[in-house]
Amino acid sequence: MLAWAAGRTAGGALSAEVAETEPHLRAALERHGLTCTDGGPFMVGLGRSLVDLPDAPPLPDGYRIRAQQTRAEVAGRAAAHRAAFGSTRVTTERHARMRQIWPYRAEFDLVVASPAGDVAAYCQGWYDAALGTGVFEPVGTHPEHRRRGLARAVCLAVLRAFAAAGGRRAVVQCRGDAEYPVPKRLYESLGFTPYTRTHAYA
């Protein structure tokens, strides 16, 4: 893979990120002359058992959690993602197409609807029945609805959906450095603990 990448960089520098739990990949990078360049942003892998989940927190009046039911909610889910991340990448059409592709299951892609019916927050889960493991990707809250406990509530609802499907474990990746601490704090409040982190090589 390194040889393939080197042949397509026109002499530019190669870089890669690998998990701490992948020592064989770190060794391969070092054999090819790359060195660890930690010091900037990095990702952390967090996991937790699906046993003894926290109690569901109460939602503010008028908010409710559910799977997307209408075309308007699919559009609202895409709009909430764009607002949460300041990105134009997830359009209504792109999100609708993704919902048609295996292994997507609507019961693991939950939204928090506001009193006005807008999508205020969401947690998209992916579930691997063979491993009994669910993963969050992505999670977001519209800026107009933050600091109301919505992300925590919808994440917990997806954890419960994983457990109801027979799952044993949930995992998520997020920034682990101090420059972007909020997502990690959210997941730790739900009982997630670190099991790995990434290292940068160049």
Coordinates of C-alpha atoms in Angstrom, one line a residue:
M1 CA 0.0 0.0 0.0
L2 CA 2.9 2.4 0.8
A3 CA 4.4 1.6 -2.6
W4 CA 1.1 2.3 -4.3
A5 CA 0.7 5.6 -2.4
A6 CA 4.3 6.7 -3.1
G7 CA 3.7 6.1 -6.8
R8 CA 0.8 8.6 -6.8
T9 CA 2.2 11.4 -4.8
A10 CA 4.5 12.8 -7.5
G11 CA 7.4 12.9 -5.0
G12 CA 5.3 14.4 -2.2
A13 CA 5.6 13.3 1.4
L14 CA 3.5 10.4 2.7
S15 CA 1.6 10.5 6.0
A16 CA -0.6 8.0 7.8
E17 CA -2.5 7.5 11.1
V18 CA -2.5 4.1 12.8
A19 CA -4.1 2.9 16.0
E20 CA -2.0 2.1 19.0
T21 CA -3.5 -1.4 18.9
E22 CA -1.9 -2.0 15.5
P23 CA 1.8 -2.4 16.3
H24 CA 2.4 -4.4 13.1
L25 CA 1.3 -1.4 11.0
R26 CA 3.5 1.0 13.0
A27 CA 6.4 -1.3 12.5
A28 CA 5.7 -1.4 8.7
L29 CA 5.6 2.4 8.5
E30 CA 8.9 2.6 10.4
R31 CA 10.5 0.0 8.1
H32 CA 9.6 2.3 5.2
G33 CA 11.3 5.3 6.8
L34 CA 8.3 7.1 8.3
T35 CA 8.6 8.3 11.9
C36 CA 6.0 9.1 14.6
T37 CA 5.1 12.8 14.5
D38 CA 2.6 13.0 17.4
G39 CA 1.9 16.4 18.9
G40 CA -1.2 17.5 17.0
P41 CA -4.8 16.3 16.9
F42 CA -5.4 12.6 17.4
M43 CA -8.3 10.2 17.6
V44 CA -9.3 8.0 20.5
G45 CA -11.2 4.8 20.4
L46 CA -13.8 4.5 23.2
G47 CA -15.9 1.4 24.1
R48 CA -18.4 0.2 26.7
S49 CA -20.4 -2.9 27.5
L50 CA -24.1 -2.8 26.7
V51 CA -24.9 -4.2 30.1
D52 CA -26.1 -1.8 32.9
L53 CA -26.8 1.1 30.7
P54 CA -27.6 4.5 32.4
D55 CA -31.2 5.4 32.9
A56 CA -32.8 7.4 30.1
P57 CA -32.5 11.1 30.9
P58 CA -35.7 13.2 30.6
L59 CA -36.0 15.3 27.4
P60 CA -37.0 19.0 27.5
D61 CA -40.7 19.6 27.0
G62 CA -41.8 19.0 23.5
Y63 CA -38.7 17.1 22.3
R64 CA -39.0 13.4 21.3
I65 CA -36.7 10.7 20.0
R66 CA -37.7 8.6 17.0
A67 CA -36.5 7.0 13.8
Q68 CA -36.8 9.2 10.7
Q69 CA -40.3 8.7 9.3
T70 CA -40.8 11.1 6.5
R71 CA -38.9 12.7 3.6
A72 CA -39.0 16.0 5.6
E73 CA -37.2 14.3 8.5
V74 CA -34.6 12.8 6.2
A75 CA -34.0 16.3 4.9
G76 CA -33.9 17.6 8.5
R77 CA -31.4 15.0 9.5
A78 CA -29.1 16.0 6.6
A79 CA -29.6 19.7 7.5
A80 CA -28.8 19.1 11.2
H81 CA -25.6 17.4 10.2
R82 CA -24.5 20.3 8.0
A83 CA -25.3 22.7 10.8
A84 CA -23.5 20.6 13.5
F85 CA -20.3 20.2 11.5
G86 CA -20.3 23.3 9.3
S87 CA -20.2 21.1 6.2
T88 CA -22.1 20.9 3.0
R89 CA -21.1 17.3 2.3
V90 CA -24.3 15.5 3.5
T91 CA -27.2 16.5 1.3
T92 CA -30.7 15.2 1.5
E93 CA -30.2 13.1 -1.5
R94 CA -26.9 11.7 -0.3
H95 CA -28.4 10.8 3.1
A96 CA -31.4 9.2 1.4
R97 CA -29.2 7.1 -0.8
M98 CA -27.1 6.0 2.2
R99 CA -30.3 4.8 3.9
Q100 CA -30.9 2.3 1.1
I101 CA -27.4 0.6 1.4
W102 CA -26.6 -2.4 3.6
P103 CA -26.0 -2.6 6.5
Y104 CA -28.1 0.5 7.3
R105 CA -31.0 0.0 9.7
A106 CA -33.4 2.8 10.5
E107 CA -33.8 1.7 14.1
F108 CA -30.2 2.6 14.8
D109 CA -30.4 6.0 13.1
L110 CA -32.4 8.1 15.6
V111 CA -33.2 11.8 15.7
V112 CA -34.5 14.2 18.3
A113 CA -37.4 16.2 17.0
S114 CA -37.9 19.6 18.4
P115 CA -41.3 21.0 19.5
A116 CA -41.5 22.6 16.1
G117 CA -40.8 19.3 14.3
D118 CA -37.2 20.2 13.3
V119 CA -34.4 17.7 13.7
A120 CA -32.5 19.1 16.7
A121 CA -30.0 16.2 17.3
Y122 CA -29.2 12.8 16.0
C123 CA -27.1 9.6 16.6
Q124 CA -26.5 7.3 13.7
G125 CA -25.6 3.7 14.8
W126 CA -24.2 0.8 12.7
Y127 CA -24.6 -2.7 14.1
D128 CA -22.6 -5.8 13.4
A129 CA -24.7 -8.8 14.5
A130 CA -21.8 -11.2 14.0
L131 CA -19.6 -9.3 16.4
G132 CA -22.4 -8.1 18.6
T133 CA -21.0 -4.6 18.3
G134 CA -22.5 -1.3 17.5
V135 CA -20.7 1.9 16.5
F136 CA -21.7 5.5 16.5
E137 CA -21.0 7.5 13.3
P138 CA -21.9 10.3 13.2
V139 CA -23.5 12.1 16.2
G140 CA -24.4 15.8 16.1
T141 CA -26.6 18.5 17.6
H142 CA -27.9 21.5 15.7
P143 CA -26.2 24.7 17.2
E144 CA -29.6 26.2 18.0
H145 CA -30.5 23.2 20.3
R146 CA -27.2 22.6 22.2
R147 CA -26.7 22.3 25.9
R148 CA -30.1 20.6 26.5
G149 CA -28.9 17.0 26.9
L150 CA -30.2 16.0 23.5
A151 CA -27.1 14.3 22.3
R152 CA -26.7 12.3 25.5
A153 CA -30.4 11.2 25.3
V154 CA -30.3 10.1 21.7
C155 CA -27.0 8.3 22.1
L156 CA -28.4 6.4 25.0
A157 CA -31.5 5.5 22.9
V158 CA -29.2 4.0 20.2
L159 CA -27.2 2.1 22.9
R160 CA -30.5 0.6 24.1
A161 CA -31.4 -0.3 20.5
F162 CA -28.0 -2.1 20.1
A163 CA -28.7 -4.0 23.3
A164 CA -32.3 -4.9 22.2
A165 CA -30.8 -6.4 19.0
G166 CA -28.6 -8.7 21.0
G167 CA -25.5 -6.5 21.1
R168 CA -22.8 -6.8 23.7
R169 CA -20.5 -3.8 23.1
A170 CA -20.5 -0.3 21.6
V171 CA -17.6 1.7 20.3
V172 CA -17.0 5.2 19.0
Q173 CA -14.1 7.3 17.7
C174 CA -13.6 10.9 18.5
R175 CA -10.9 13.5 18.9
G176 CA -8.8 12.8 22.0
D177 CA -6.7 15.9 22.2
A178 CA -7.5 18.9 24.5
E179 CA -8.3 21.2 21.5
Y180 CA -11.7 19.5 20.9
P181 CA -12.8 17.9 24.1
V182 CA -16.7 18.0 24.1
P183 CA -17.5 14.8 22.2
K184 CA -15.1 12.8 24.4
R185 CA -16.7 14.2 27.5
L186 CA -20.2 13.2 26.1
Y187 CA -19.2 9.6 25.5
E188 CA -17.4 9.3 28.8
S189 CA -20.6 10.5 30.5
L190 CA -22.3 7.5 29.0
G191 CA -19.7 5.1 30.4
F192 CA -17.4 4.8 27.4
T193 CA -13.7 4.4 28.3
P194 CA -10.6 4.6 26.0
Y195 CA -9.1 1.4 24.5
T196 CA -6.8 2.9 21.8
R197 CA -5.6 6.1 20.2
T198 CA -4.1 7.0 16.9
H199 CA -0.5 8.0 16.1
A200 CA 0.6 10.1 13.2
Y201 CA 3.5 9.1 11.0
A202 CA 5.2 11.1 8.2

